[in-house]
CSV table of C-alpha atoms in Angstrom, one decimal:
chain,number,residue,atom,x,y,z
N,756,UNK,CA,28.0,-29.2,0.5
N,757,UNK,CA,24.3,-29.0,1.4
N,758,UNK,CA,23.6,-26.1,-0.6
N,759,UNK,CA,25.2,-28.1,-3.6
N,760,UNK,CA,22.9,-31.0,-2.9
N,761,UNK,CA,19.8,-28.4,-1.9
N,762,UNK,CA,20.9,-27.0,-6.0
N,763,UNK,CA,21.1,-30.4,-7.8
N,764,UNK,CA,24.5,-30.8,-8.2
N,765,UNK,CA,25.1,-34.7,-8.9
N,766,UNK,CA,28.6,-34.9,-7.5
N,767,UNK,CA,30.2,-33.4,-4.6
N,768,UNK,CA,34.1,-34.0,-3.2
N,769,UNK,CA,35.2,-33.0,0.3
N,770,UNK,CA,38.7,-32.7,0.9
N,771,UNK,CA,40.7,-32.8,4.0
N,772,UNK,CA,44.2,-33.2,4.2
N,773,UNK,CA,46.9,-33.8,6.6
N,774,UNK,CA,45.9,-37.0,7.7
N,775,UNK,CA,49.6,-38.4,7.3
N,776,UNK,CA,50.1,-39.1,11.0
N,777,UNK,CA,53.6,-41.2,11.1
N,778,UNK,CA,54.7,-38.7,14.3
N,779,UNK,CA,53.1,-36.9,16.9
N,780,UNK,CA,49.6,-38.5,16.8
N,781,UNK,CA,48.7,-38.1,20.7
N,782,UNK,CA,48.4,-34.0,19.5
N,783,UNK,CA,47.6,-34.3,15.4
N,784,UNK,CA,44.9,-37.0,15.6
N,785,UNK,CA,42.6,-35.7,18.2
N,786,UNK,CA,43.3,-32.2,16.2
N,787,UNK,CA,42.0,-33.3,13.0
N,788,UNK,CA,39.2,-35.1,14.5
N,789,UNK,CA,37.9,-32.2,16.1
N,790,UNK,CA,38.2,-30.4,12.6
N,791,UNK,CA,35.9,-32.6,10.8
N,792,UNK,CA,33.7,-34.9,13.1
N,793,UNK,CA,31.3,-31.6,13.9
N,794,UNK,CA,31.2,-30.3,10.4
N,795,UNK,CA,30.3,-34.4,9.2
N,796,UNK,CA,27.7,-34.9,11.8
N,797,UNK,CA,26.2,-31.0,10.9
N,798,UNK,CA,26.2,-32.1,7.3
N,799,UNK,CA,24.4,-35.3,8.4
N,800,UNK,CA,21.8,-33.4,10.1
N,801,UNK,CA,21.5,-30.9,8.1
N,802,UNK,CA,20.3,-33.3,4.8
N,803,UNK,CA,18.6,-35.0,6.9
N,804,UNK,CA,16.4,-32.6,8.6
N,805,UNK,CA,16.0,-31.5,4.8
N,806,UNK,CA,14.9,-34.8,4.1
N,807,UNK,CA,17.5,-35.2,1.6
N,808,UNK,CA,19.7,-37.5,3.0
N,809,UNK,CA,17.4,-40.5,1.7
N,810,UNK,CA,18.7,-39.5,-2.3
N,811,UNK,CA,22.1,-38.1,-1.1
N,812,UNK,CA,24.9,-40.9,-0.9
N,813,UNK,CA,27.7,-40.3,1.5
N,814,UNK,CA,31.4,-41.9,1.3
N,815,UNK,CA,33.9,-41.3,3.7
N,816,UNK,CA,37.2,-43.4,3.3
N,817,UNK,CA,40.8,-42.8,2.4
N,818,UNK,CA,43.0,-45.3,-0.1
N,819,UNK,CA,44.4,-46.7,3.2
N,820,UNK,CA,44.3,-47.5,6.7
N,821,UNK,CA,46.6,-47.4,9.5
N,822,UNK,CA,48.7,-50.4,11.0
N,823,UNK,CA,48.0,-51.1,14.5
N,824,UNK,CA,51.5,-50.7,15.5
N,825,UNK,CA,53.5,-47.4,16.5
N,826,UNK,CA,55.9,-45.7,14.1
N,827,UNK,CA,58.0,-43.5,15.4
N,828,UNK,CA,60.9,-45.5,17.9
N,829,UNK,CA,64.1,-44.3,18.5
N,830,UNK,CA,67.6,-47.0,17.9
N,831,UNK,CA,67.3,-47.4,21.6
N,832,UNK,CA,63.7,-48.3,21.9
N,833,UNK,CA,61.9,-45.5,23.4
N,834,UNK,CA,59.6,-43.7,21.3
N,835,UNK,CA,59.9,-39.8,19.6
N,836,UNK,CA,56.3,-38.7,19.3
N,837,UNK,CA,55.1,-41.9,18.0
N,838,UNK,CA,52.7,-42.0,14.9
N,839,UNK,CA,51.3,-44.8,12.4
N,840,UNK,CA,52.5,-46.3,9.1
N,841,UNK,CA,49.9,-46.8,6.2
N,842,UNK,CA,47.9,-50.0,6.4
N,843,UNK,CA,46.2,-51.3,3.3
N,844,UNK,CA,44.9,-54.9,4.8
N,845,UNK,CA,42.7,-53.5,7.3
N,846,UNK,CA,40.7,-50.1,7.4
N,847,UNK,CA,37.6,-48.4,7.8
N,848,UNK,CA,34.9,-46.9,4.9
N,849,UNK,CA,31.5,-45.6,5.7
N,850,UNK,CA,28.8,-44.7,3.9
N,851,UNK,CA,26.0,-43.3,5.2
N,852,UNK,CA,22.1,-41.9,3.1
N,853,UNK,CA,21.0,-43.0,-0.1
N,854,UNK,CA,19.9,-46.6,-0.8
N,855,UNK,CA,22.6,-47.4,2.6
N,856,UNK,CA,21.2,-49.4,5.5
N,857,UNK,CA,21.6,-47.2,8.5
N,858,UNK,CA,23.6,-48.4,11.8
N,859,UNK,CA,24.9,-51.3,10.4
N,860,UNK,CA,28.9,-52.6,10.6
N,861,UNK,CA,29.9,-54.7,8.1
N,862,UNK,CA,33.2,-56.9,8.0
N,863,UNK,CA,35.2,-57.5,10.9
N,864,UNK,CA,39.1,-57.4,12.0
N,865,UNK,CA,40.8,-59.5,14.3
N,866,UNK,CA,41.3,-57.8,17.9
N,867,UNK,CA,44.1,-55.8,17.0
N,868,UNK,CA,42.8,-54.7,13.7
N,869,UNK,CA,45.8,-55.8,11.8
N,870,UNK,CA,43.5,-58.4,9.1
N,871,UNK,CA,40.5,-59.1,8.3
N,872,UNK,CA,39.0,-62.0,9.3
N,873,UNK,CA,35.5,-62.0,8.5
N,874,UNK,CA,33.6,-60.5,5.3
N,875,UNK,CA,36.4,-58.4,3.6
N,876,UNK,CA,35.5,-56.0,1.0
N,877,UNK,CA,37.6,-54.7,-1.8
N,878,UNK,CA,37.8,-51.7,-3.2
N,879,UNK,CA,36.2,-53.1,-6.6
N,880,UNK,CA,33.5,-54.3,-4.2
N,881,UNK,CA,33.1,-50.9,-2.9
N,882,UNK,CA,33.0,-49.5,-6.4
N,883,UNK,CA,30.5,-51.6,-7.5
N,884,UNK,CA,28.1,-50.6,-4.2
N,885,UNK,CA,28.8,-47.2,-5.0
N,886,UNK,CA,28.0,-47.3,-8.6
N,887,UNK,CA,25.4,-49.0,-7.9
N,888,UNK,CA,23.9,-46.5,-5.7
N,889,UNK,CA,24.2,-44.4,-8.4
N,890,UNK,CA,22.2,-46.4,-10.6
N,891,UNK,CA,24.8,-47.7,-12.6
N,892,UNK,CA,25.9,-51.1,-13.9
N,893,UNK,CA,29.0,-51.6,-12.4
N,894,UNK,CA,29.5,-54.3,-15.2
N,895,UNK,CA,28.1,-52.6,-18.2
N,896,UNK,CA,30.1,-49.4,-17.5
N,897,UNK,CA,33.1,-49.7,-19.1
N,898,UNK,CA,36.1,-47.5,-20.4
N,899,UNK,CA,38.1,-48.1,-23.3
N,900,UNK,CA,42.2,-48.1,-23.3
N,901,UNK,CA,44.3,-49.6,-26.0
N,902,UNK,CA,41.7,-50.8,-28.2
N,903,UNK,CA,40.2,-52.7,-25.3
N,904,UNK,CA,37.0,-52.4,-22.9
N,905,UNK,CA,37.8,-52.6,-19.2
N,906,UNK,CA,35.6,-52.2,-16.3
N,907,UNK,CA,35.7,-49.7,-13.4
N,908,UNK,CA,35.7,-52.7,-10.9
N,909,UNK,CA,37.8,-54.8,-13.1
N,910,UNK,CA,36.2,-58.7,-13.3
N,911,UNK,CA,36.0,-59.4,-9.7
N,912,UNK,CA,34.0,-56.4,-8.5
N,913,UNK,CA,30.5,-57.3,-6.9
N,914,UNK,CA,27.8,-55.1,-5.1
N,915,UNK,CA,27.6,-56.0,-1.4
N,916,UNK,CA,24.3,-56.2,-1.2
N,917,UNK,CA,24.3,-56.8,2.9
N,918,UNK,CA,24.9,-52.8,3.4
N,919,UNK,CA,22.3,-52.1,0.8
N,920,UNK,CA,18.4,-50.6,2.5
């Protein structure tokens, strides 16, 4: 991915599957950890060592969380290599370079990280930011479907200024 950035290439996607943990988490979480914290924090280093961290934008998020609670319990109440449903209410993004204030948390959960219960973002929100990183008008970019305009971040969408640099 750095040598993409180092040649000017505008728009980069890293993929990593097998996050689906709804069994066996105790061995497949720490697993997949180990597989992408190093190569994330060597990427991180890497640009910016380069100095090119400061005009590179990085997003690391999935479309959902994970609930709180274990998956994964047998009829009789004792688990079978318990795991994690999906979780859409509560759930971690970060960015991290271009235009983003570094070493900041925004938003909170409540203690068991089952809702948010202080500056919740949506994902139009988080559109917006992004596109506005970009140095696009989340509001003037639009796509047109049935004869009609529509925006990326539909109508609600705002930039959350508060992680901005």
């Amino acid at each position: 991915a750095r040598r993409l950035v180092e040649r000017g290439v505008r728009l980069i996607e890293l993929y990593d599957a097998d996050w689906d943990h709804h069994g066996d988490l105790a061995t497949r979480l720490p697993n997949k950890c180990r597989d992408v914290d190093q190569p994330m924090a060597a990427l991180i280093r890497d640009l910016r060592q380069r100095g090119l961290l400061d005009e590179t934008l990085i997003v690391w998020g999935s479309e959902f969380g994970r609930t709180p609670l274990r998956q994964g319990i047998t009829g009789d109440g004792t688990a079978t290599k318990p795991g994690r449903d999906h979780h859409k209410d509560a759930y971690t993004m970060w960015l991290t370079g271009g235009g983003v204030k570094p070493g900041f948390s925004f938003g909170k959960t409540d203690d068991f990280g089952m809702s948010v219960v202080d500056q919740s973002v949506h994902v139009h929100d988080l559109n917006a930011t992004v596109l506005h990183l970009l140095g696009l008008d989340h509001e003037r970019l639009t796509y047109k479907y049935q004869g009609r305009e529509y925006r990326l971040t539909d109508v609600h969408g705002r930039v959350v200024r508060e992680v901005l640099a």
